[in-house]
PDB file of N, CA, C and O in Angstrom:
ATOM      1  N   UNK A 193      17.969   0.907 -11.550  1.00 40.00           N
ATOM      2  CA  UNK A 193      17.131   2.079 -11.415  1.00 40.00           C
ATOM      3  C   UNK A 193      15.890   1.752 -10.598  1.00 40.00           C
ATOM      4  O   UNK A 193      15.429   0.614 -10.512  1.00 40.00           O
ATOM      5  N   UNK A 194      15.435   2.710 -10.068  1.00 45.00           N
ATOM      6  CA  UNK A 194      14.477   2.598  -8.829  1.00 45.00           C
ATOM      7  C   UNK A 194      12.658   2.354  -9.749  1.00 45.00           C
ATOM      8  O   UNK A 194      12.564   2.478 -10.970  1.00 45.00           O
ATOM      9  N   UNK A 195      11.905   2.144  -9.195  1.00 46.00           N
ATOM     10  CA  UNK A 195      10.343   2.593 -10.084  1.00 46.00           C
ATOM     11  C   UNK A 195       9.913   2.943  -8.900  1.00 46.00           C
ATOM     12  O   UNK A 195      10.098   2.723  -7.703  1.00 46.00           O
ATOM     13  N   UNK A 196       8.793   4.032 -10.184  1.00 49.00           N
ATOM     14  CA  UNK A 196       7.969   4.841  -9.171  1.00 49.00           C
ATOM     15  C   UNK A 196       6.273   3.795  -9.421  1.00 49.00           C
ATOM     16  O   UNK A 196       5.732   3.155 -10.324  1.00 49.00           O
ATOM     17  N   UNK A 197       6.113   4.018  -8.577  1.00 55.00           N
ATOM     18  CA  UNK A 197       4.271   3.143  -8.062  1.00 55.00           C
ATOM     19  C   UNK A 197       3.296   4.281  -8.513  1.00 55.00           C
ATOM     20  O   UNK A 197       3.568   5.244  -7.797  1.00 55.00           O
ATOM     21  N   UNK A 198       2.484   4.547  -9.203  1.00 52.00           N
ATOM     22  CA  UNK A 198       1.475   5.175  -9.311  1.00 52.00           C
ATOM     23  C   UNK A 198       0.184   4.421  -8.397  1.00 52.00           C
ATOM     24  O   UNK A 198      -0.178   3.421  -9.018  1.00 52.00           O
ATOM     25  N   UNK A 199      -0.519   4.583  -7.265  1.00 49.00           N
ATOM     26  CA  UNK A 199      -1.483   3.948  -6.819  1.00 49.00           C
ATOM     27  C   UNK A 199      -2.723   4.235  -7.721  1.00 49.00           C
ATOM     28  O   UNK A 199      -2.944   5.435  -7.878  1.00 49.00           O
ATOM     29  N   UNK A 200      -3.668   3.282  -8.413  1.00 46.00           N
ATOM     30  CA  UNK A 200      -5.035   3.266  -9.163  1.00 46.00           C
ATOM     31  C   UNK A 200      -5.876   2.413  -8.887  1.00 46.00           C
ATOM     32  O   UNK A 200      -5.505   1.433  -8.242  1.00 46.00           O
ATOM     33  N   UNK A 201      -7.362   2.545  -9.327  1.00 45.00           N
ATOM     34  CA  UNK A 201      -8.015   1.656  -8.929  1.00 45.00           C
ATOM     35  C   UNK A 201      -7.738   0.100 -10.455  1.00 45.00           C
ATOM     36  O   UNK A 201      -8.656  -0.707 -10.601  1.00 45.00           O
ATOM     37  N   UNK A 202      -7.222   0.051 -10.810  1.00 41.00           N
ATOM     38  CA  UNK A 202      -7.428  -0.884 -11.943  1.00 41.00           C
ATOM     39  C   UNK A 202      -6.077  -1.773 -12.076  1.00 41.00           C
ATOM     40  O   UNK A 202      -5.892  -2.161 -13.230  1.00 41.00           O
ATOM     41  N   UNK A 203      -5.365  -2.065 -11.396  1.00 40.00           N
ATOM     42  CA  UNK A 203      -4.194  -3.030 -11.572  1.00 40.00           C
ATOM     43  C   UNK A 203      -3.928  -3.354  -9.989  1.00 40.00           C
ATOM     44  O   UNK A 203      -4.592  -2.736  -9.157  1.00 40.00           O
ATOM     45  N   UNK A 204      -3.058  -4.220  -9.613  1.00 39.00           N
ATOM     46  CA  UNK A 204      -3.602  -4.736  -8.337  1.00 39.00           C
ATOM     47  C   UNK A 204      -2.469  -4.805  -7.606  1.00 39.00           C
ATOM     48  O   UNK A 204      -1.756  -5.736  -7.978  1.00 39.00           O
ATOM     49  N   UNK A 205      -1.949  -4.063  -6.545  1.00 43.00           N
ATOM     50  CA  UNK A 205      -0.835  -4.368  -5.464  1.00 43.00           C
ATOM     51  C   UNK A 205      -1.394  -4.362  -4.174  1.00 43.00           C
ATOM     52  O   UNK A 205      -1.848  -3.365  -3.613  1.00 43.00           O
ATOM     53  N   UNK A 206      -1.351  -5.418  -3.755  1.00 37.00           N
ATOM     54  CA  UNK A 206      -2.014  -5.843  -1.757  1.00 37.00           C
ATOM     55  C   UNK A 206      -3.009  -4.930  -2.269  1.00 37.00           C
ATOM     56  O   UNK A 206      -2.720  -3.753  -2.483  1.00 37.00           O
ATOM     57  N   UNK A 207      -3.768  -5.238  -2.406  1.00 37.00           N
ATOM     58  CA  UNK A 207      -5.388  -5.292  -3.053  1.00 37.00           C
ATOM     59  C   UNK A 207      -5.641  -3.617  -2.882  1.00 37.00           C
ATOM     60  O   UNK A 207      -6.625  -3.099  -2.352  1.00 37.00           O
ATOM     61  N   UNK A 208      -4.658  -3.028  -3.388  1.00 41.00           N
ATOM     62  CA  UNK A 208      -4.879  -1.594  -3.845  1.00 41.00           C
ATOM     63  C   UNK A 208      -4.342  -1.741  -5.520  1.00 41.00           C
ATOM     64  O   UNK A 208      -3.869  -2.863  -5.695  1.00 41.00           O
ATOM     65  N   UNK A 209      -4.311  -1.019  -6.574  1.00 50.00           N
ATOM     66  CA  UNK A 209      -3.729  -0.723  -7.526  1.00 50.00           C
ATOM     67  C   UNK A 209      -2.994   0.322  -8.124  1.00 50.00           C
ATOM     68  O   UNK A 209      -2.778   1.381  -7.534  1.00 50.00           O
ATOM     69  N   UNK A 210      -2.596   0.076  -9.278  1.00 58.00           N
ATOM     70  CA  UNK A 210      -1.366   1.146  -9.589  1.00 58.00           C
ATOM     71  C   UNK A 210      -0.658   1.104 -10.953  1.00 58.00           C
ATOM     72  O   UNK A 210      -0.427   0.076 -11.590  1.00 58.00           O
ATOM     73  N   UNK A 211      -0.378   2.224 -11.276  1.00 64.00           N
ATOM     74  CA  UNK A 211       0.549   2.099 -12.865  1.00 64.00           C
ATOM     75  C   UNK A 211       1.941   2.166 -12.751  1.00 64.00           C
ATOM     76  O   UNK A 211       2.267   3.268 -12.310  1.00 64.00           O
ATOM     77  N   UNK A 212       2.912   1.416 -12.975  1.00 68.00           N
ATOM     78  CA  UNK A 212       3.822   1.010 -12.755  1.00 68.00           C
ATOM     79  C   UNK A 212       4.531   2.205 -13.866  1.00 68.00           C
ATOM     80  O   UNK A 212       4.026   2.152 -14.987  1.00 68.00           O
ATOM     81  N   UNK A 213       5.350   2.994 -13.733  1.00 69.00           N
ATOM     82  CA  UNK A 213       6.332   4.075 -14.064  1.00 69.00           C
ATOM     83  C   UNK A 213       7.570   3.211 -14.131  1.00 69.00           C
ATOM     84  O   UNK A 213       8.195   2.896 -13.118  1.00 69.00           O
ATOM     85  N   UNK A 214       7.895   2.850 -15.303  1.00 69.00           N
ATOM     86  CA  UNK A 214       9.189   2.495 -15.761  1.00 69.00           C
ATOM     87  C   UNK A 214      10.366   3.404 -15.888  1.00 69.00           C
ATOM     88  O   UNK A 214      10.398   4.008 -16.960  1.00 69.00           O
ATOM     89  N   UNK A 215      11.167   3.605 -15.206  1.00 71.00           N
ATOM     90  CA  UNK A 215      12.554   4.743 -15.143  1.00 71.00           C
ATOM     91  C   UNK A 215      13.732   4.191 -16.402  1.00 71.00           C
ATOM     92  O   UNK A 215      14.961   4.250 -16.451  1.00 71.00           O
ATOM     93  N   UNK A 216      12.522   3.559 -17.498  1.00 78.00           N
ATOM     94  CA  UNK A 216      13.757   3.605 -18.710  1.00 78.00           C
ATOM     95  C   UNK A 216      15.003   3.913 -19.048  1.00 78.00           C
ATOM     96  O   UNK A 216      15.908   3.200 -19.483  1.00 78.00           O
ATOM     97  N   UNK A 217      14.954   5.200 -18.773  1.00 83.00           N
ATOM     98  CA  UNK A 217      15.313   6.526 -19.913  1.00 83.00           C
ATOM     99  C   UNK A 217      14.508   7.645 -19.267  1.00 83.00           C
ATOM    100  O   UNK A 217      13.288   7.584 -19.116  1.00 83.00           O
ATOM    101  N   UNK A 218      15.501   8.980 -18.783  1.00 86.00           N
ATOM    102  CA  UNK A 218      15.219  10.010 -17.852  1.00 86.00           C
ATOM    103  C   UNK A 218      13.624  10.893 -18.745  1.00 86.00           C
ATOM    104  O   UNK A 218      12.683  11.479 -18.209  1.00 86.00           O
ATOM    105  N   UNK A 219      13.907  10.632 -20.260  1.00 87.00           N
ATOM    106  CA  UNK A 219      12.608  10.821 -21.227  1.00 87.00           C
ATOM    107  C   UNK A 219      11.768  10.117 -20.866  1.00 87.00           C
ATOM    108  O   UNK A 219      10.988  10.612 -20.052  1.00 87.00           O
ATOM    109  N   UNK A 220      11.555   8.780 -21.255  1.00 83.00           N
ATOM    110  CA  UNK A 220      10.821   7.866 -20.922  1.00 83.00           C
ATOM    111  C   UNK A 220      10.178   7.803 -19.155  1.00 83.00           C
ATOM    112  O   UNK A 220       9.269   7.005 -18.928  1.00 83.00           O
ATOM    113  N   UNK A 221      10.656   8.577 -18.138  1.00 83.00           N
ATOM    114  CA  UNK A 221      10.277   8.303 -17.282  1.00 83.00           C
ATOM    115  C   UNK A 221       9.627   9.453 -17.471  1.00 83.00           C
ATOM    116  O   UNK A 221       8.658   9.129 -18.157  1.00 83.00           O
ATOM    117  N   UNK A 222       9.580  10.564 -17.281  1.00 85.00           N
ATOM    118  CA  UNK A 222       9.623  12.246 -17.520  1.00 85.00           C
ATOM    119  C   UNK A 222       7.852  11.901 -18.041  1.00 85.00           C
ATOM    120  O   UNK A 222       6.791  12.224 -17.508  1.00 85.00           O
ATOM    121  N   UNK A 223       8.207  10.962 -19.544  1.00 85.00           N
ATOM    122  CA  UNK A 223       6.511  11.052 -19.763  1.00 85.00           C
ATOM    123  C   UNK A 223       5.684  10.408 -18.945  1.00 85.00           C
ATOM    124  O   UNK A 223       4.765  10.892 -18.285  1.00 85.00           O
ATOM    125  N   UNK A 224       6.122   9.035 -19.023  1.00 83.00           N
ATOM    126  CA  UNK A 224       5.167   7.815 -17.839  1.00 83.00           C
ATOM    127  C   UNK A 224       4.819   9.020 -16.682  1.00 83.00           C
ATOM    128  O   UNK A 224       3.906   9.783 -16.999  1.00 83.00           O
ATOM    129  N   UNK A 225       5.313   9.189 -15.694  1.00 83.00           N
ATOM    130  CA  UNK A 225       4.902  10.216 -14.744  1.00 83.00           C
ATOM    131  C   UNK A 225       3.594  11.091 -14.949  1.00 83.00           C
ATOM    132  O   UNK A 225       2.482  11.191 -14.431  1.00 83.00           O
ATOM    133  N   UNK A 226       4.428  11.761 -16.138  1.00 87.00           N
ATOM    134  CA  UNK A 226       3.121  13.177 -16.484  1.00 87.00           C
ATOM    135  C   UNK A 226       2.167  12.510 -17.144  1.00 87.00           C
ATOM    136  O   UNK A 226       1.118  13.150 -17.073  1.00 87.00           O
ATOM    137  N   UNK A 227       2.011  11.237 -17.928  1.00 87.00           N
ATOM    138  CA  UNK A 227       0.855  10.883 -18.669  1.00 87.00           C
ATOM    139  C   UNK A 227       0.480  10.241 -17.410  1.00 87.00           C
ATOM    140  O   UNK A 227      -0.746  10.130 -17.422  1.00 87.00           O
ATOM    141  N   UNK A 228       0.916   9.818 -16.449  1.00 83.00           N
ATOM    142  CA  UNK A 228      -0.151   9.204 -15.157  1.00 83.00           C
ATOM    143  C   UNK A 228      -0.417  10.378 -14.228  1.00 83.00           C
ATOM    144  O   UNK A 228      -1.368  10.064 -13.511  1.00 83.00           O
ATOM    145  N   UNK A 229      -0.018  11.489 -13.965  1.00 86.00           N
ATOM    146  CA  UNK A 229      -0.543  12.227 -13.671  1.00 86.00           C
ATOM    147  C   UNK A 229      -1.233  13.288 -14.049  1.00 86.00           C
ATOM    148  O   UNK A 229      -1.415  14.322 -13.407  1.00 86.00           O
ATOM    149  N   UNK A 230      -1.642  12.993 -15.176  1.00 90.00           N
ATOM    150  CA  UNK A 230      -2.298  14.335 -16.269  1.00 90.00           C
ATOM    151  C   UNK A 230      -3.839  13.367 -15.838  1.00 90.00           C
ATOM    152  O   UNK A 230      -4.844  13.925 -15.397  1.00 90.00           O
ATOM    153  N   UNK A 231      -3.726  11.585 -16.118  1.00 87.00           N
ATOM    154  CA  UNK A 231      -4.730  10.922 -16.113  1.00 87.00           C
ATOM    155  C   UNK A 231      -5.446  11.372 -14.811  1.00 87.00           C
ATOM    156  O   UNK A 231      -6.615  11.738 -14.933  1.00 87.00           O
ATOM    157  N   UNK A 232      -4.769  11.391 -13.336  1.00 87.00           N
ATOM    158  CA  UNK A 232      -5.076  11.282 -12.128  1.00 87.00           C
ATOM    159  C   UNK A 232      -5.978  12.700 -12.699  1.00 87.00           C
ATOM    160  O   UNK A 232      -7.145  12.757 -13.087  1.00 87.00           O
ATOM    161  N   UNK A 233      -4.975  13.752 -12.584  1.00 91.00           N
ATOM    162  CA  UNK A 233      -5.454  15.293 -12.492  1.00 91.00           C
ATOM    163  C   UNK A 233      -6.860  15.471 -13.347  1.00 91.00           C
ATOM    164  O   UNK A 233      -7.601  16.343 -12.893  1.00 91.00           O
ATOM    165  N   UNK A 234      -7.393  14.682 -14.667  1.00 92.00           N
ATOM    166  CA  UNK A 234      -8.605  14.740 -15.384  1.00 92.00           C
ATOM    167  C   UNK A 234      -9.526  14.031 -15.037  1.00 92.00           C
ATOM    168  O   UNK A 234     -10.612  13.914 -15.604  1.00 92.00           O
ATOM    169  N   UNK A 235      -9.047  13.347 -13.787  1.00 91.00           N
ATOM    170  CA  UNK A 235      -9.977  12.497 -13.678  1.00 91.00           C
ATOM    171  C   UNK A 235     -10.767  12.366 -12.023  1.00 91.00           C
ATOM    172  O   UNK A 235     -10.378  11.568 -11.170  1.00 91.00           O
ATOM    173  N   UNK A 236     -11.416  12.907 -11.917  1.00 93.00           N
ATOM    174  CA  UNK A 236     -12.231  12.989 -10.728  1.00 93.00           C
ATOM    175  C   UNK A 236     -12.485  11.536  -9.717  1.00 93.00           C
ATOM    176  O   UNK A 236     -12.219  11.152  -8.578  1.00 93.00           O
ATOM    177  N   UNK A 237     -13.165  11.050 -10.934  1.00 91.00           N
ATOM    178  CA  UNK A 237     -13.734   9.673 -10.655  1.00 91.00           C
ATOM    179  C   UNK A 237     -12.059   8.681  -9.993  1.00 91.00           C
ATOM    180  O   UNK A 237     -11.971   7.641  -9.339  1.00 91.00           O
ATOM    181  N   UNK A 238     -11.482   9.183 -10.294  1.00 86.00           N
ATOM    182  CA  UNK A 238     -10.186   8.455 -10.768  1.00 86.00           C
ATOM    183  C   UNK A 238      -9.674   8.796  -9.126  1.00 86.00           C
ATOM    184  O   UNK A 238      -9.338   7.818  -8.459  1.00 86.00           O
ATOM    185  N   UNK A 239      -9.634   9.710  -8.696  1.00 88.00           N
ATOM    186  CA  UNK A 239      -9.277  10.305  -7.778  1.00 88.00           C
ATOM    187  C   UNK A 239     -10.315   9.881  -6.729  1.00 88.00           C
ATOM    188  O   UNK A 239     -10.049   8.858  -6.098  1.00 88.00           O
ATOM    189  N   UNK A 240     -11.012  10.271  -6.563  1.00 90.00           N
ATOM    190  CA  UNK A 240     -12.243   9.559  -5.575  1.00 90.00           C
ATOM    191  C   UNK A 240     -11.850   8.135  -5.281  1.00 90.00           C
ATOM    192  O   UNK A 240     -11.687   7.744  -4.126  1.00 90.00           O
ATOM    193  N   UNK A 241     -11.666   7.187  -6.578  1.00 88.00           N
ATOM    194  CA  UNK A 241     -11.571   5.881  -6.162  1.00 88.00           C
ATOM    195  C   UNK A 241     -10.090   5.274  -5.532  1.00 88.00           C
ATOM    196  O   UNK A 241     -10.040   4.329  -4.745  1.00 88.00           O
ATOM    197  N   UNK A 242      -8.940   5.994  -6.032  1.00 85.00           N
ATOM    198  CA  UNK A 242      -7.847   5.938  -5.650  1.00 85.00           C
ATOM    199  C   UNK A 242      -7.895   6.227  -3.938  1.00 85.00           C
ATOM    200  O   UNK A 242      -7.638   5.376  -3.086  1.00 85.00           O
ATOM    201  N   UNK A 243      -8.255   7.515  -3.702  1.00 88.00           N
ATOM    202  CA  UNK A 243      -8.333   7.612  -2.543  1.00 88.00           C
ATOM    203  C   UNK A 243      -9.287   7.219  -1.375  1.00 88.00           C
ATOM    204  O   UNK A 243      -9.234   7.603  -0.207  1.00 88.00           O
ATOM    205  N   UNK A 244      -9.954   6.574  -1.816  1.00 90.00           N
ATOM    206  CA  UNK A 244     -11.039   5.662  -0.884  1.00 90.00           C
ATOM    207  C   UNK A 244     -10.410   4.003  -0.461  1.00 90.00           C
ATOM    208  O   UNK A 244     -10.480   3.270   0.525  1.00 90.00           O
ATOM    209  N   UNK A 245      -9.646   3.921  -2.120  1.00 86.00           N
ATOM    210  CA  UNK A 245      -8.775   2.594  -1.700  1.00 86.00           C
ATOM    211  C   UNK A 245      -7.438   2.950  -0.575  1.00 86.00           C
ATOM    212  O   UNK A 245      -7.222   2.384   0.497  1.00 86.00           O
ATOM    213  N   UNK A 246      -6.839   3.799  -1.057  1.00 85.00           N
ATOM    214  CA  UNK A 246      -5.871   4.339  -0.269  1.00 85.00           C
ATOM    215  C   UNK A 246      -6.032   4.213   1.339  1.00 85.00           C
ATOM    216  O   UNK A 246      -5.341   3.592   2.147  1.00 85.00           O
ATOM    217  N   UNK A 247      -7.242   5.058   1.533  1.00 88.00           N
ATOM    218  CA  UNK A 247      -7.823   5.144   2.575  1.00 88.00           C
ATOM    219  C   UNK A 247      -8.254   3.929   3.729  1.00 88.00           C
ATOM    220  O   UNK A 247      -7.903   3.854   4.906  1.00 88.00           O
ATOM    221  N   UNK A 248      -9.074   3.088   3.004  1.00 87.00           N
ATOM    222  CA  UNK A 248      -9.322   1.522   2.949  1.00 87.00           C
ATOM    223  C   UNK A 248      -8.246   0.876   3.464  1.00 87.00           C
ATOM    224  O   UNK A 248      -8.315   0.241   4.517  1.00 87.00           O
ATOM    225  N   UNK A 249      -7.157   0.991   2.749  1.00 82.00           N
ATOM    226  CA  UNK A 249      -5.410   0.142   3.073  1.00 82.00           C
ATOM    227  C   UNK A 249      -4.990   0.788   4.561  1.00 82.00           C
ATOM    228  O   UNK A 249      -4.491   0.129   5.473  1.00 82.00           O
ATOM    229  N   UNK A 250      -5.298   2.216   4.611  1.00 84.00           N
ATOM    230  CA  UNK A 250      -4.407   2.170   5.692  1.00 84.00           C
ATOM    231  C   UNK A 250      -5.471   1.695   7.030  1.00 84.00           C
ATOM    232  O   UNK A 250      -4.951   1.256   8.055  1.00 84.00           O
ATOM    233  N   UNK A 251      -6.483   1.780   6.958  1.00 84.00           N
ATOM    234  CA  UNK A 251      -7.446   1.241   7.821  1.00 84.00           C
ATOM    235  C   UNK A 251      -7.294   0.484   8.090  1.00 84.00           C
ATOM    236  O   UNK A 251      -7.262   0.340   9.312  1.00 84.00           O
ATOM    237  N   UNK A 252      -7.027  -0.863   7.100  1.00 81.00           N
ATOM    238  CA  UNK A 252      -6.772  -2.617   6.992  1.00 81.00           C
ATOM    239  C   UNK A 252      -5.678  -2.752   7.874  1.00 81.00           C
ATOM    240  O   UNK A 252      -5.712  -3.508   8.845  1.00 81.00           O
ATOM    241  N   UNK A 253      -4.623  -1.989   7.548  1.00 78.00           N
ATOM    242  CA  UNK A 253      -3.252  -2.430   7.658  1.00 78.00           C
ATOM    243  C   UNK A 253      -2.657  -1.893   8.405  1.00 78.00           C
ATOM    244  O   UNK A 253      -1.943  -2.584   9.132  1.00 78.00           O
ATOM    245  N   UNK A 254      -2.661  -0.583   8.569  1.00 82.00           N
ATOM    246  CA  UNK A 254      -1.680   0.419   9.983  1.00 82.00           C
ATOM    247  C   UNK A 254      -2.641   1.080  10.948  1.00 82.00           C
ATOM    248  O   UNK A 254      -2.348   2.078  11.606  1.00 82.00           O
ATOM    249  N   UNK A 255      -3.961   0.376  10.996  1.00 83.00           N
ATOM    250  CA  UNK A 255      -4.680   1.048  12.455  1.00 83.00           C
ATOM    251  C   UNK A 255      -4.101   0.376  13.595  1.00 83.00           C
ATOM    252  O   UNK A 255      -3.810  -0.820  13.641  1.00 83.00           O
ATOM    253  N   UNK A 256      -3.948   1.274  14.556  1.00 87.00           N
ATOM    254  CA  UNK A 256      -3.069   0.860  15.743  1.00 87.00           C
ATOM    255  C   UNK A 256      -3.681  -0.649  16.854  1.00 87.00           C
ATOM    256  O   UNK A 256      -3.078  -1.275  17.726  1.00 87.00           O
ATOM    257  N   UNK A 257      -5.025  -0.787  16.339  1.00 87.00           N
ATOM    258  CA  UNK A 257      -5.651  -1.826  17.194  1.00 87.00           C
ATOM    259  C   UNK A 257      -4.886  -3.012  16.920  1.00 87.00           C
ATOM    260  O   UNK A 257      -4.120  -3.614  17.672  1.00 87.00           O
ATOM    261  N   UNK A 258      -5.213  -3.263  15.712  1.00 84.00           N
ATOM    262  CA  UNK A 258      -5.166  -3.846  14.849  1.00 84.00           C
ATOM    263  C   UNK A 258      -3.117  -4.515  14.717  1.00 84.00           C
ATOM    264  O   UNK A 258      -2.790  -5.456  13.995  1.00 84.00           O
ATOM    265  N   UNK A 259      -2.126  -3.716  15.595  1.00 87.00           N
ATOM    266  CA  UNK A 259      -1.231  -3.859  15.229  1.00 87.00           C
ATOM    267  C   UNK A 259      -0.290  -4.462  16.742  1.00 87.00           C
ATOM    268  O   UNK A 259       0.654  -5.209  17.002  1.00 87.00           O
ATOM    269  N   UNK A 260      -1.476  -3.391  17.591  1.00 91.00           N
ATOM    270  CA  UNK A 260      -1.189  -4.363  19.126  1.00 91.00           C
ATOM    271  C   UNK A 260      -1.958  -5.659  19.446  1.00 91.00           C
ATOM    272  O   UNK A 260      -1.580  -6.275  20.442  1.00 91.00           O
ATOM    273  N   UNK A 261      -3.237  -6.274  18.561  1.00 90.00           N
ATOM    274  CA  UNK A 261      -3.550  -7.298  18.080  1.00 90.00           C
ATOM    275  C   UNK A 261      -2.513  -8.097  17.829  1.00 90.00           C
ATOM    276  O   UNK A 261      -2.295  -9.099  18.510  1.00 90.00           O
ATOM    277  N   UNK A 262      -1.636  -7.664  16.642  1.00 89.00           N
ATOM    278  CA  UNK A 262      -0.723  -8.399  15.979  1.00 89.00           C
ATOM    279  C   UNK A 262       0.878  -8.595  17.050  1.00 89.00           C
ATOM    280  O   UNK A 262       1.490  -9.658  17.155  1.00 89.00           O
ATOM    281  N   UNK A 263       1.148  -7.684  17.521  1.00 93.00           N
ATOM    282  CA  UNK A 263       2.210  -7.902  18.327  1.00 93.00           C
ATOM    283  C   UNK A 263       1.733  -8.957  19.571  1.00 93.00           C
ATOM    284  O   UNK A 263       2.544  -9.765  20.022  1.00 93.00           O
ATOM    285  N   UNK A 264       0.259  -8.869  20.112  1.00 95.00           N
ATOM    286  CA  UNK A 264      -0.024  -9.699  21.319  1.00 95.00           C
ATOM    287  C   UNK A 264      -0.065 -11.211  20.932  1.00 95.00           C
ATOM    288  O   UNK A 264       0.065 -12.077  21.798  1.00 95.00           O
ATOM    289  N   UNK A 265      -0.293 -11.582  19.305  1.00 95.00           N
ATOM    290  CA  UNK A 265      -0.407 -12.802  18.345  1.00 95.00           C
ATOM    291  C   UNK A 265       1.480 -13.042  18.653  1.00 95.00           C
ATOM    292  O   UNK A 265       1.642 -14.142  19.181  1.00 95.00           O
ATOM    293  N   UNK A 266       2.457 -12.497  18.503  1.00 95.00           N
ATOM    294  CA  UNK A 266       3.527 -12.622  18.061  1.00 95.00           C
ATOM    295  C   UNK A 266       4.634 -12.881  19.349  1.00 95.00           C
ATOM    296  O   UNK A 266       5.611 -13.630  19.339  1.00 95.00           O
ATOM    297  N   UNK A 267       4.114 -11.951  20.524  1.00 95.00           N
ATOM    298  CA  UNK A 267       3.663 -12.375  21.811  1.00 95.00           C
ATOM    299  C   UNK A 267       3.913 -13.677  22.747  1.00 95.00           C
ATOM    300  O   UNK A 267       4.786 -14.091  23.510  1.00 95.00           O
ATOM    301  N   UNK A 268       2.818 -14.031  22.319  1.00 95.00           N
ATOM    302  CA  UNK A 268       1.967 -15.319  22.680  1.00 95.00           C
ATOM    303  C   UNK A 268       2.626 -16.377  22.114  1.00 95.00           C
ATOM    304  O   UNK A 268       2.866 -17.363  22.811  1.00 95.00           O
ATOM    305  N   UNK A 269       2.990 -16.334  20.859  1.00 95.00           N
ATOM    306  CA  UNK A 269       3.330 -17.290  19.711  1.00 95.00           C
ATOM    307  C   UNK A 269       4.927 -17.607  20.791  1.00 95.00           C
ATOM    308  O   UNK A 269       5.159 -18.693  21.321  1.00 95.00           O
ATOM    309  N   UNK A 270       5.890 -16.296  20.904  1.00 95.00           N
ATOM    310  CA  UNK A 270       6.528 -16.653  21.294  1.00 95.00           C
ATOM    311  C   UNK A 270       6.932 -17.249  22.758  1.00 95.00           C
ATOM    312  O   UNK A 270       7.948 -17.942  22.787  1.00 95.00           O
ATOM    313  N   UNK A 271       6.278 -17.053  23.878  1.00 94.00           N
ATOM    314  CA  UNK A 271       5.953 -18.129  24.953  1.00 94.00           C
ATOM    315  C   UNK A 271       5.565 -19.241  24.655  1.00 94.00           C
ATOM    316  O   UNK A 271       6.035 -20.255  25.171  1.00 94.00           O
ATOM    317  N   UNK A 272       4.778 -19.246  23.902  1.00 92.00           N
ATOM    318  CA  UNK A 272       4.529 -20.759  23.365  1.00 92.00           C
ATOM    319  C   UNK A 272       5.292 -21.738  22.813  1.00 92.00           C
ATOM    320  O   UNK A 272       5.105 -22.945  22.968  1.00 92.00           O
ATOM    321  N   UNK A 273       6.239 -21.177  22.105  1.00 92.00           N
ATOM    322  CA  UNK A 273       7.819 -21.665  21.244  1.00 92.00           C
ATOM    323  C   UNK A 273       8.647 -21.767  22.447  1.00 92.00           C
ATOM    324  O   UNK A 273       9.475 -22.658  22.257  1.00 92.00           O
ATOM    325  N   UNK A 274       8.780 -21.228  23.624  1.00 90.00           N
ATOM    326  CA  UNK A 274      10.041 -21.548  24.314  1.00 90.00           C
ATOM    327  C   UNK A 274       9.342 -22.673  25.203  1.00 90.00           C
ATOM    328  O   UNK A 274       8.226 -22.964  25.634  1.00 90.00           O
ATOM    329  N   UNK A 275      10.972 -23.242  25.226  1.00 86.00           N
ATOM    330  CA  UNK A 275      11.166 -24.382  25.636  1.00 86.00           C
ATOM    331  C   UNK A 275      10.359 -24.138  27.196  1.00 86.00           C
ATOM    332  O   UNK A 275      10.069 -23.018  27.616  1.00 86.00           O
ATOM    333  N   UNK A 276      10.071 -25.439  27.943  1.00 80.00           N
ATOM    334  CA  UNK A 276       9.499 -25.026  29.084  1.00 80.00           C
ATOM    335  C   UNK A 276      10.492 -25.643  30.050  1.00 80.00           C
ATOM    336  O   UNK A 276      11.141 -26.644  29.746  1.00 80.00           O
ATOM    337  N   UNK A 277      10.639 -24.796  31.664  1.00 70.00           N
ATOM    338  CA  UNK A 277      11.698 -25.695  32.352  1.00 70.00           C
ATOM    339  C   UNK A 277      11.051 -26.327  33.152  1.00 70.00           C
ATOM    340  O   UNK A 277      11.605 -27.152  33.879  1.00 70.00           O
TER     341      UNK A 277
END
């Protein structure tokens, strides 16, 4: 069975966080879900911080500079690895 990721500020995945939704039992998942999203929905603060981290990650990680940076690293790396004639 698959799990669902709740993203939060208080438990830690690649330095975002999250409540981990266990797909037990179609019950057992049914609640995990709605008790993490009843939490999100009451919670302002909760929401603000989620989405600032959210926000934060994709900045870090999928801004486009940042990714032709990484391809010109990967690039390079590989001219450097081939053999020379």
């Amino acid at each position: 069975m698959a799990q669902v990721l709740l993203l939060s500020p208080f438990s830690s995945l690649v330095s975002l966080n999250y409540s981990l939704v266990e797909p037990a039992s179609k019950e057992g998942f049914v609640k995990g879900l709605t008790d993490a999203m009843l939490k999100l929905a009451l919670s302002a603060e909760l929401r603000q911080s989620m989405g600032s981290a959210g926000w934060e990650r994709v900045r870090q990680h999928f801004d486009w500079e940042r990714k032709v940076d990484r391809i010109l690293e990967i690039y390079q790396q590989t001219i450097d690895d081939c053999p020379k004639h």
